Amino acid sequence: MNRHPFELSIEQSIAANHLLDPTSDKPVIATLSGGADSVALLAALTALGYRCVAAHCNFHLRGEESMRDEHHARMIAQSLGADFHLKDFDVHAYRTENGGSIEMICRQLRYEWFEELKSTTDAQAIAVAHHSDDNIETFFLNLLRGTSLHGLSGMAPRNDTGIVRPMLATSRTDVEQYLAYRGIPFITDSTNLTNDYKRNKIRNLILPAINNEFPGASNAIAATLRHLQANEALYNALINEKMEGYNSEEGINISRLTKEQNDKAALLLFEYLKPMGLSYSQAESICSAAALSGQKYVTPEATFILDHGMLRRASQEEKVSDSDIEMSIIPREEFQPVRDGSEAYFDISVLDGAPLTVRPWQKGDRIKPYGMRGSKKVSDIFTDAKVPVDRKSGIPIVTKDDRILWVAGLRASSHYPVTDATRRIVVLKIRKQS
C-alpha cells in the first residue's frame, strides 16, 4: 500500500522514538481541536491503522466559534471512524476560584482531562499535534524568556506522562499539503490570526521575517533542535553519573558536594533535582546553607529537608493522637521490663488526677530522664537518636500536668517511677500500625 509522505513521516517517527505500539489493541487518544494540525494527526493515525479516541475540549471562550469548532471536530472524528469524546469547561468559574491566566488554566484543565480519559479508555498514549514549526516557536519563546539547555531543546517526541508527539519531523506546510491531498476540511481559530499573544507574534511576524532574509532557516533551526536534544540527553546522563557519588539512602551529601564541587555545586544539584521542580535559586540556597539543619525547601513535586549537611526528600508529616499509644495495667508479679525504649513503665499513681495526654513535639520541650540528674532537651534526645528533622513531629510525646513522661520509643522520665512499693504498673507502648 502506497503511503503519503506525511503518513510515512509519522510512521517513521513513531518507530524511531518508540511512541506507539502498532500491534496493540489499545486505543490512542488523539487530541482534536478541529484545526489543521490535529485533524492531520487524526487522519494519519487512522490511516496507519491505529484505533483512535478523538478528544475535544470546549472552553466556551469564543462564543459561536467554540460551538463551530466542536461540531467540526465531531464531524471529522465520525468521518475518520474515531470515537468522539467531548469535555465542556467553565474556565471563568475556575479562574474566579483559583486565579491564573486563561492560557495556563486551559492547558491545565485540558491535560488533566486527557489523563483521565487515558485511564478510563485504557489508551496506550495521548497523541498531540505539535509539529516542527511549533517546536521552533517554543525555542524562541524560551530563548527570549531566558532558559537552559533543556528549554532550548524544545519539545521531545515523548514525555514521562504518556504524551507523544509523532509530528515533530513535519512542518505546517506538510500538514496543509496532506489535508489538501486527502480533501479533509479544517477550521481556523481566529485568535491564531491576531498578534495578541507572544507565540503568535513569533509565528506571524518574526519567523516569516527570518525565513525571508535567510531562506531555509526553519529547516536549519529544526536540525539544531535535534542536535540540542541529543546534547541534553548526554548532559543529563553525565549529571546523573556525577551526582551518584553524592547520593545515598540517607540523601544527598550537600556538605561534600559543596566542598568538592565549589561553584559547580548549585548547578549540579539544580540539574539533578530539576525533575522534582527544584529551582536554581533553591539549589543555591541549599548549597549556601550546607552547614545548617532544619531548612525546608518546597517544590511543586516534593518537599526537601536539609539535615546536618544531608538533603533528603521529606516524608509526609505525621499527626499524633491518643490512639498512637496503647496503655495497659499489670500486677507487679507480671512485670518483665524491656530496656529498648519501646515501652515505658509508671507507678499506678500516674493515673490519679489529671489525665495523660499525647501531643507532638514542641520546640523548647524538656524531659527529666529516668536515671539522670536534671533535665534534657527533647531535641537533644532526637539528635542523639539521629531522628530526621521531618520525622520529629510524628513522635508522640506523653504528658501529664504539662510534664513530659515519655518521648515515645526513646526516653521515659523519672516521674511516677516503679519502686519496690509499687503494686500495679502502667505500661505504655506505641500502637503498631495495621
CSV table of C-alpha atoms in Angstrom, one decimal:
chain,number,residue,atom,x,y,z
A,1,MET,CA,0.0,0.0,0.0
A,2,ASN,CA,1.4,3.4,-1.0
A,3,ARG,CA,1.7,5.8,1.9
A,4,HIS,CA,1.5,9.6,1.5
A,5,PRO,CA,4.9,11.1,2.5
A,6,PHE,CA,3.2,12.8,5.5
A,7,GLU,CA,1.9,9.4,6.8
A,8,LEU,CA,5.4,7.8,6.2
A,9,SER,CA,7.0,10.6,8.3
A,10,ILE,CA,4.5,9.9,11.1
A,11,GLU,CA,5.1,6.2,10.9
A,12,GLN,CA,8.9,6.6,10.9
A,13,SER,CA,8.7,9.0,13.9
A,14,ILE,CA,6.6,6.5,15.8
A,15,ALA,CA,9.0,3.7,15.1
A,16,ALA,CA,12.2,5.7,15.7
A,17,ASN,CA,11.1,7.1,19.0
A,18,HIS,CA,9.0,4.1,20.2
A,19,LEU,CA,5.9,6.3,20.6
A,20,LEU,CA,3.2,3.8,20.0
A,21,ASP,CA,2.8,0.0,19.6
A,22,PRO,CA,1.2,-0.7,16.2
A,23,THR,CA,0.5,-4.3,17.3
A,24,SER,CA,-1.5,-3.2,20.4
A,25,ASP,CA,-5.3,-3.3,20.6
A,26,LYS,CA,-5.2,-0.4,23.0
A,27,PRO,CA,-6.5,2.9,21.5
A,28,VAL,CA,-4.6,6.1,21.0
A,29,ILE,CA,-6.1,9.3,22.4
A,30,ALA,CA,-5.8,11.9,19.6
A,31,THR,CA,-6.4,15.4,20.8
A,32,LEU,CA,-8.7,17.1,18.3
A,33,SER,CA,-9.3,20.8,18.2
A,34,GLY,CA,-10.6,20.8,14.7
A,35,GLY,CA,-7.7,22.9,13.4
A,36,ALA,CA,-5.4,21.7,10.6
A,37,ASP,CA,-2.7,20.2,12.8
A,38,SER,CA,-4.9,18.0,15.0
A,39,VAL,CA,-7.1,16.9,12.0
A,40,ALA,CA,-4.0,15.9,10.1
A,41,LEU,CA,-2.7,13.9,13.1
A,42,LEU,CA,-6.0,12.0,13.5
A,43,ALA,CA,-6.2,11.3,9.8
A,44,ALA,CA,-2.7,10.0,9.6
A,45,LEU,CA,-3.1,7.8,12.7
A,46,THR,CA,-6.3,6.2,11.4
A,47,ALA,CA,-4.7,5.7,8.0
A,48,LEU,CA,-1.8,3.9,9.7
A,49,GLY,CA,-4.3,1.5,11.4
A,50,TYR,CA,-4.5,2.9,14.9
A,51,ARG,CA,-7.8,2.8,16.8
A,52,CYS,CA,-8.2,6.4,17.9
A,53,VAL,CA,-10.2,8.2,20.5
A,54,ALA,CA,-10.7,11.8,19.4
A,55,ALA,CA,-10.7,14.1,22.5
A,56,HIS,CA,-12.2,17.6,22.1
A,57,CYS,CA,-12.2,20.4,24.7
A,58,ASN,CA,-14.8,23.2,24.5
A,59,PHE,CA,-13.7,26.0,26.8
A,60,HIS,CA,-16.6,28.2,25.6
A,61,LEU,CA,-14.4,31.3,25.3
A,62,ARG,CA,-15.2,32.3,21.7
A,63,GLY,CA,-19.0,32.1,21.6
A,64,GLU,CA,-20.4,30.6,18.4
A,65,GLU,CA,-16.9,29.9,17.2
A,66,SER,CA,-16.3,27.5,20.0
A,67,MET,CA,-19.5,25.7,19.1
A,68,ARG,CA,-18.4,25.7,15.4
A,69,ASP,CA,-15.1,24.0,16.5
A,70,GLU,CA,-17.0,21.4,18.5
A,71,HIS,CA,-19.3,20.5,15.6
A,72,HIS,CA,-16.5,20.3,13.1
A,73,ALA,CA,-14.4,18.1,15.4
A,74,ARG,CA,-17.3,15.7,15.9
A,75,MET,CA,-17.9,15.5,12.1
A,76,ILE,CA,-14.2,14.9,11.4
A,77,ALA,CA,-14.0,12.1,14.1
A,78,GLN,CA,-17.1,10.4,12.7
A,79,SER,CA,-15.8,10.6,9.1
A,80,LEU,CA,-12.5,9.0,10.1
A,81,GLY,CA,-14.1,6.3,12.2
A,82,ALA,CA,-12.8,7.5,15.6
A,83,ASP,CA,-14.7,7.5,18.8
A,84,PHE,CA,-15.5,11.1,19.8
A,85,HIS,CA,-15.2,12.4,23.4
A,86,LEU,CA,-16.2,15.9,24.4
A,87,LYS,CA,-15.4,17.8,27.6
A,88,ASP,CA,-17.0,21.2,28.4
A,89,PHE,CA,-15.2,23.6,30.8
A,90,ASP,CA,-16.2,26.7,32.7
A,91,VAL,CA,-12.9,28.5,32.6
A,92,HIS,CA,-14.2,31.7,34.1
A,93,ALA,CA,-15.6,29.9,37.1
A,94,TYR,CA,-12.3,28.1,37.6
A,95,ARG,CA,-10.3,31.3,37.3
A,96,THR,CA,-12.5,33.1,39.9
A,97,GLU,CA,-11.9,30.3,42.4
A,98,ASN,CA,-8.2,29.5,41.7
A,99,GLY,CA,-6.8,32.5,39.8
A,100,GLY,CA,-4.2,32.3,37.0
A,101,SER,CA,-4.1,33.2,33.3
A,102,ILE,CA,-6.7,31.9,30.9
A,103,GLU,CA,-4.0,30.2,28.8
A,104,MET,CA,-2.5,28.3,31.7
A,105,ILE,CA,-5.9,27.3,33.1
A,106,CYS,CA,-6.9,25.9,29.7
A,107,ARG,CA,-3.7,24.0,29.5
A,108,GLN,CA,-4.1,22.5,33.0
A,109,LEU,CA,-7.7,21.5,32.5
A,110,ARG,CA,-7.0,20.1,29.1
A,111,TYR,CA,-4.2,17.8,30.2
A,112,GLU,CA,-5.9,16.8,33.4
A,113,TRP,CA,-8.9,15.6,31.3
A,114,PHE,CA,-6.6,13.8,28.8
A,115,GLU,CA,-5.0,11.9,31.7
A,116,GLU,CA,-8.5,10.9,33.0
A,117,LEU,CA,-9.5,9.8,29.5
A,118,LYS,CA,-6.4,7.8,29.1
A,119,SER,CA,-7.2,5.9,32.2
A,120,THR,CA,-10.8,5.3,31.5
A,121,THR,CA,-10.2,4.1,27.9
A,122,ASP,CA,-7.0,2.2,28.8
A,123,ALA,CA,-5.3,4.1,26.0
A,124,GLN,CA,-1.6,3.4,25.2
A,125,ALA,CA,-0.8,7.1,24.8
A,126,ILE,CA,-2.0,10.7,24.3
A,127,ALA,CA,-1.0,12.0,20.9
A,128,VAL,CA,-0.8,15.7,20.4
A,129,ALA,CA,-0.3,17.5,17.1
A,130,HIS,CA,2.8,19.7,17.7
A,131,HIS,CA,5.0,19.9,14.6
A,132,SER,CA,8.4,21.4,13.8
A,133,ASP,CA,7.1,24.9,13.4
A,134,ASP,CA,5.6,24.7,16.9
A,135,ASN,CA,8.9,23.5,18.2
A,136,ILE,CA,10.8,26.4,16.6
A,137,GLU,CA,8.3,28.8,18.2
A,138,THR,CA,8.9,27.2,21.6
A,139,PHE,CA,12.6,27.5,21.1
A,140,PHE,CA,12.3,31.3,20.5
A,141,LEU,CA,9.9,31.8,23.4
A,142,ASN,CA,12.2,30.1,25.8
A,143,LEU,CA,15.2,31.9,24.4
A,144,LEU,CA,13.6,35.3,24.9
A,145,ARG,CA,12.5,34.4,28.4
A,146,GLY,CA,15.9,33.1,29.4
A,147,THR,CA,16.4,29.4,29.7
A,148,SER,CA,18.8,26.5,29.9
A,149,LEU,CA,19.8,23.7,27.6
A,150,HIS,CA,16.5,22.0,28.4
A,151,GLY,CA,14.5,25.0,27.3
A,152,LEU,CA,16.5,25.4,24.1
A,153,SER,CA,15.9,21.7,23.2
A,154,GLY,CA,12.3,22.3,22.6
A,155,MET,CA,9.6,19.7,22.9
A,156,ALA,CA,10.6,16.0,23.0
A,157,PRO,CA,8.8,13.3,20.9
A,158,ARG,CA,7.5,11.8,24.2
A,159,ASN,CA,7.5,12.5,27.9
A,160,ASP,CA,7.1,10.5,31.1
A,161,THR,CA,3.3,11.1,31.4
A,162,GLY,CA,2.3,9.3,28.2
A,163,ILE,CA,2.3,12.4,25.9
A,164,VAL,CA,3.6,11.6,22.4
A,165,ARG,CA,4.3,14.0,19.5
A,166,PRO,CA,4.5,12.0,16.3
A,167,MET,CA,4.5,15.1,14.0
A,168,LEU,CA,7.7,16.9,15.2
A,169,ALA,CA,9.5,16.0,12.0
A,170,THR,CA,6.8,17.6,9.9
A,171,SER,CA,6.0,21.3,9.1
A,172,ARG,CA,2.9,23.3,8.9
A,173,THR,CA,3.3,23.3,5.1
A,174,ASP,CA,3.4,19.5,5.2
A,175,VAL,CA,0.2,19.4,7.2
A,176,GLU,CA,-1.7,21.6,4.8
A,177,GLN,CA,-0.5,19.7,1.7
A,178,TYR,CA,-1.6,16.4,3.3
A,179,LEU,CA,-5.0,17.7,4.1
A,180,ALA,CA,-5.4,19.1,0.6
A,181,TYR,CA,-4.4,15.7,-0.8
A,182,ARG,CA,-6.9,13.9,1.4
A,183,GLY,CA,-9.6,16.5,0.8
A,184,ILE,CA,-10.2,16.9,4.5
A,185,PRO,CA,-11.5,20.3,5.7
A,186,PHE,CA,-10.3,22.1,8.8
A,187,ILE,CA,-11.2,25.2,10.7
A,188,THR,CA,-9.0,28.1,11.8
A,189,ASP,CA,-9.1,29.6,15.3
A,190,SER,CA,-9.4,33.3,14.8
A,191,THR,CA,-7.2,34.0,17.8
A,192,ASN,CA,-4.3,32.4,15.9
A,193,LEU,CA,-4.5,35.3,13.3
A,194,THR,CA,-4.1,38.1,15.9
A,195,ASN,CA,-0.8,39.2,17.4
A,196,ASP,CA,-2.1,39.5,21.0
A,197,TYR,CA,0.0,36.6,22.2
A,198,LYS,CA,3.8,36.2,22.2
A,199,ARG,CA,3.7,32.9,20.4
A,200,ASN,CA,1.5,34.5,17.6
A,201,LYS,CA,4.0,37.3,17.2
A,202,ILE,CA,6.8,34.8,16.7
A,203,ARG,CA,4.6,32.8,14.3
A,204,ASN,CA,3.1,35.6,12.3
A,205,LEU,CA,5.9,38.3,12.4
A,206,ILE,CA,9.3,37.1,13.5
A,207,LEU,CA,9.7,33.7,11.8
A,208,PRO,CA,8.4,34.9,8.4
A,209,ALA,CA,10.9,37.7,8.5
A,210,ILE,CA,13.7,35.4,9.4
A,211,ASN,CA,12.8,32.9,6.6
A,212,ASN,CA,12.5,35.8,4.2
A,213,GLU,CA,16.0,37.1,5.0
A,214,PHE,CA,17.5,33.6,5.4
A,215,PRO,CA,15.8,31.1,3.2
A,216,GLY,CA,15.7,27.6,4.7
A,217,ALA,CA,16.2,29.0,8.3
A,218,SER,CA,13.3,26.9,9.7
A,219,ASN,CA,14.9,23.7,8.5
A,220,ALA,CA,18.3,24.7,9.9
A,221,ILE,CA,16.7,25.6,13.3
A,222,ALA,CA,14.8,22.3,13.3
A,223,ALA,CA,18.1,20.4,12.8
A,224,THR,CA,19.7,22.5,15.6
A,225,LEU,CA,16.9,21.4,17.9
A,226,ARG,CA,17.6,17.8,17.1
A,227,HIS,CA,21.2,18.3,17.9
A,228,LEU,CA,20.4,20.1,21.2
A,229,GLN,CA,18.1,17.2,22.3
A,230,ALA,CA,20.9,14.8,21.7
A,231,ASN,CA,23.3,17.1,23.7
A,232,GLU,CA,20.8,17.3,26.5
A,233,ALA,CA,20.4,13.5,26.8
A,234,LEU,CA,24.2,13.2,27.1
A,235,TYR,CA,24.3,16.2,29.5
A,236,ASN,CA,21.7,14.6,31.8
A,237,ALA,CA,23.5,11.2,31.8
A,238,LEU,CA,26.7,12.9,32.9
A,239,ILE,CA,24.9,14.9,35.6
A,240,ASN,CA,23.3,11.7,37.0
A,241,GLU,CA,26.6,9.9,36.9
A,242,LYS,CA,28.4,12.8,38.7
A,243,MET,CA,25.7,13.1,41.4
A,244,GLU,CA,25.6,9.3,42.1
A,245,GLY,CA,28.7,9.8,44.2
A,246,TYR,CA,26.9,12.2,46.5
A,247,ASN,CA,23.6,10.3,46.7
A,248,SER,CA,22.7,7.5,49.1
A,249,GLU,CA,19.8,6.1,51.1
A,250,GLU,CA,20.3,8.9,53.6
A,251,GLY,CA,20.0,11.6,51.0
A,252,ILE,CA,22.3,13.9,49.0
A,253,ASN,CA,25.5,14.8,50.8
A,254,ILE,CA,25.4,18.6,50.4
A,255,SER,CA,28.4,19.2,52.6
A,256,ARG,CA,30.6,17.1,50.5
A,257,LEU,CA,29.1,18.3,47.2
A,258,THR,CA,29.8,22.0,48.0
A,259,LYS,CA,33.3,21.2,49.3
A,260,GLU,CA,34.4,19.2,46.3
A,261,GLN,CA,32.4,20.9,43.5
A,262,ASN,CA,32.7,24.5,44.7
A,263,ASP,CA,31.0,26.9,42.3
A,264,LYS,CA,29.5,24.0,40.3
A,265,ALA,CA,27.6,22.5,43.3
A,266,ALA,CA,24.4,24.5,42.8
A,267,LEU,CA,24.3,23.8,39.1
A,268,LEU,CA,24.8,20.1,39.6
A,269,LEU,CA,22.1,20.0,42.3
A,270,PHE,CA,19.7,22.0,40.2
A,271,GLU,CA,20.0,19.8,37.2
A,272,TYR,CA,19.8,16.7,39.2
A,273,LEU,CA,16.6,17.7,41.1
A,274,LYS,CA,15.0,19.8,38.3
A,275,PRO,CA,12.6,17.0,37.5
A,276,MET,CA,11.3,17.4,41.1
A,277,GLY,CA,10.7,21.1,40.5
A,278,LEU,CA,13.7,22.5,42.3
A,279,SER,CA,14.6,26.0,41.1
A,280,TYR,CA,18.1,27.2,40.6
A,281,SER,CA,17.7,29.8,43.4
A,282,GLN,CA,16.6,27.0,45.8
A,283,ALA,CA,19.7,25.0,44.7
A,284,GLU,CA,21.9,28.0,45.5
A,285,SER,CA,20.2,28.5,48.9
A,286,ILE,CA,20.7,24.8,49.8
A,287,CYS,CA,24.4,24.9,49.0
A,288,SER,CA,24.8,28.1,50.9
A,289,ALA,CA,23.1,26.6,53.9
A,290,ALA,CA,25.0,23.3,53.8
A,291,ALA,CA,26.2,23.6,57.5
A,292,LEU,CA,22.7,24.3,58.8
A,293,SER,CA,19.8,22.0,59.8
A,294,GLY,CA,16.1,22.2,59.6
A,295,GLN,CA,15.7,24.2,56.5
A,296,LYS,CA,12.8,23.2,54.3
A,297,TYR,CA,12.5,23.6,50.6
A,298,VAL,CA,9.2,23.1,48.9
A,299,THR,CA,8.8,22.4,45.2
A,300,PRO,CA,5.7,21.6,43.1
A,301,GLU,CA,6.7,17.9,43.3
A,302,ALA,CA,8.2,17.4,46.7
A,303,THR,CA,9.5,18.9,50.0
A,304,PHE,CA,13.2,18.6,50.9
A,305,ILE,CA,14.8,18.9,54.3
A,306,LEU,CA,18.4,19.9,54.9
A,307,ASP,CA,19.5,17.9,57.9
A,308,HIS,CA,23.1,18.1,59.2
A,309,GLY,CA,24.6,18.5,55.7
A,310,MET,CA,22.3,15.9,54.1
A,311,LEU,CA,19.4,16.8,51.8
A,312,ARG,CA,16.5,14.4,52.0
A,313,ARG,CA,13.1,14.3,50.5
A,314,ALA,CA,10.8,14.8,53.5
A,315,SER,CA,8.4,12.2,54.5
A,316,GLN,CA,4.8,13.2,54.8
A,317,GLU,CA,4.4,14.9,58.2
A,318,GLU,CA,2.5,12.6,60.6
A,319,LYS,CA,0.0,13.7,63.2
A,320,VAL,CA,-0.1,12.2,66.6
A,321,SER,CA,-3.1,11.4,68.8
A,322,ASP,CA,-4.1,9.4,71.9
A,323,SER,CA,-4.7,6.4,69.6
A,324,ASP,CA,-1.0,6.1,68.9
A,325,ILE,CA,-0.3,5.0,72.5
A,326,GLU,CA,-1.5,1.7,73.9
A,327,MET,CA,-1.9,1.5,77.7
A,328,SER,CA,-2.3,-1.5,80.0
A,329,ILE,CA,-2.1,-2.1,83.8
A,330,ILE,CA,-0.4,-5.2,85.1
A,331,PRO,CA,0.3,-6.5,88.6
A,332,ARG,CA,3.8,-6.3,90.0
A,333,GLU,CA,4.4,-10.0,89.7
A,334,GLU,CA,3.9,-9.9,85.9
A,335,PHE,CA,6.4,-7.1,85.5
A,336,GLN,CA,9.1,-8.0,83.0
A,337,PRO,CA,10.6,-4.8,81.7
A,338,VAL,CA,12.3,-4.4,78.3
A,339,ARG,CA,15.1,-1.8,78.0
A,340,ASP,CA,15.0,-0.9,74.3
A,341,GLY,CA,12.7,2.2,74.7
A,342,SER,CA,9.7,0.5,73.1
A,343,GLU,CA,7.8,0.5,76.4
A,344,ALA,CA,7.6,2.9,79.3
A,345,TYR,CA,6.5,1.9,82.9
A,346,PHE,CA,5.0,4.1,85.7
A,347,ASP,CA,3.5,3.6,89.1
A,348,ILE,CA,-0.3,3.3,89.1
A,349,SER,CA,-0.4,6.7,90.8
A,350,VAL,CA,0.3,8.2,87.4
A,351,LEU,CA,-3.4,7.8,86.6
A,352,ASP,CA,-4.6,9.9,89.6
A,353,GLY,CA,-5.6,13.5,89.0
A,354,ALA,CA,-5.0,15.0,85.5
A,355,PRO,CA,-5.3,12.6,82.6
A,356,LEU,CA,-2.4,11.5,80.4
A,357,THR,CA,-2.3,13.4,77.1
A,358,VAL,CA,-0.5,12.7,73.8
A,359,ARG,CA,0.8,15.5,71.6
A,360,PRO,CA,3.6,16.2,69.1
A,361,TRP,CA,6.9,17.6,70.0
A,362,GLN,CA,7.2,21.4,70.5
A,363,LYS,CA,10.4,23.4,70.4
A,364,GLY,CA,11.7,24.0,73.9
A,365,ASP,CA,10.4,20.7,75.3
A,366,ARG,CA,12.4,19.3,78.1
A,367,ILE,CA,12.2,16.0,79.9
A,368,LYS,CA,13.7,14.7,83.2
A,369,PRO,CA,15.1,11.4,82.0
A,370,TYR,CA,14.9,8.3,84.2
A,371,GLY,CA,18.3,7.6,85.7
A,372,MET,CA,19.7,11.1,85.1
A,373,ARG,CA,20.1,14.3,87.1
A,374,GLY,CA,18.4,17.4,85.9
A,375,SER,CA,16.5,17.7,82.6
A,376,LYS,CA,17.4,17.4,78.9
A,377,LYS,CA,16.1,19.0,75.8
A,378,VAL,CA,13.9,16.6,73.8
A,379,SER,CA,15.6,18.0,70.6
A,380,ASP,CA,18.9,16.7,72.0
A,381,ILE,CA,17.3,13.3,72.5
A,382,PHE,CA,16.2,13.4,68.9
A,383,THR,CA,19.7,14.3,67.8
A,384,ASP,CA,21.3,11.5,69.9
A,385,ALA,CA,18.9,9.1,68.3
A,386,LYS,CA,19.6,10.6,64.8
A,387,VAL,CA,15.9,11.2,64.2
A,388,PRO,CA,15.4,13.0,60.9
A,389,VAL,CA,14.2,16.6,61.1
A,390,ASP,CA,10.9,16.0,59.3
A,391,ARG,CA,10.0,13.0,61.5
A,392,LYS,CA,10.3,14.6,64.8
A,393,SER,CA,6.7,15.9,64.7
A,394,GLY,CA,5.5,12.3,64.2
A,395,ILE,CA,6.9,11.0,67.5
A,396,PRO,CA,4.2,11.0,70.3
A,397,ILE,CA,5.0,12.9,73.5
A,398,VAL,CA,3.1,11.7,76.5
A,399,THR,CA,2.5,14.3,79.2
A,400,LYS,CA,0.7,14.8,82.5
A,401,ASP,CA,0.2,18.2,84.1
A,402,ASP,CA,2.4,19.7,81.3
A,403,ARG,CA,5.3,17.4,82.4
A,404,ILE,CA,6.7,15.1,79.8
A,405,LEU,CA,6.5,11.5,80.9
A,406,TRP,CA,7.7,9.7,77.7
A,407,VAL,CA,9.3,10.6,74.4
A,408,ALA,CA,7.7,7.5,72.8
A,409,GLY,CA,10.2,4.9,71.7
A,410,LEU,CA,13.2,6.9,73.0
A,411,ARG,CA,13.2,8.0,76.7
A,412,ALA,CA,11.0,7.9,79.7
A,413,SER,CA,11.0,10.4,82.6
A,414,SER,CA,11.7,9.8,86.2
A,415,HIS,CA,8.2,11.0,87.2
A,416,TYR,CA,6.0,8.3,88.8
A,417,PRO,CA,8.8,5.7,88.9
A,418,VAL,CA,8.2,2.0,89.6
A,419,THR,CA,9.6,1.3,93.1
A,420,ASP,CA,9.6,-1.6,95.5
A,421,ALA,CA,6.4,-0.3,96.9
A,422,THR,CA,4.6,-0.3,93.5
A,423,ARG,CA,1.9,-2.9,93.4
A,424,ARG,CA,0.4,-2.1,90.0
A,425,ILE,CA,2.2,-0.8,86.9
A,426,VAL,CA,1.0,1.3,84.0
A,427,VAL,CA,2.6,0.1,80.7
A,428,LEU,CA,2.7,2.4,77.7
A,429,LYS,CA,3.5,1.1,74.2
A,430,ILE,CA,3.5,2.6,70.8
A,431,ARG,CA,0.5,1.1,69.0
A,432,LYS,CA,1.5,-0.8,66.0
A,433,GLN,CA,0.1,0.5,62.7
A,434,SER,CA,-2.1,-2.1,60.9
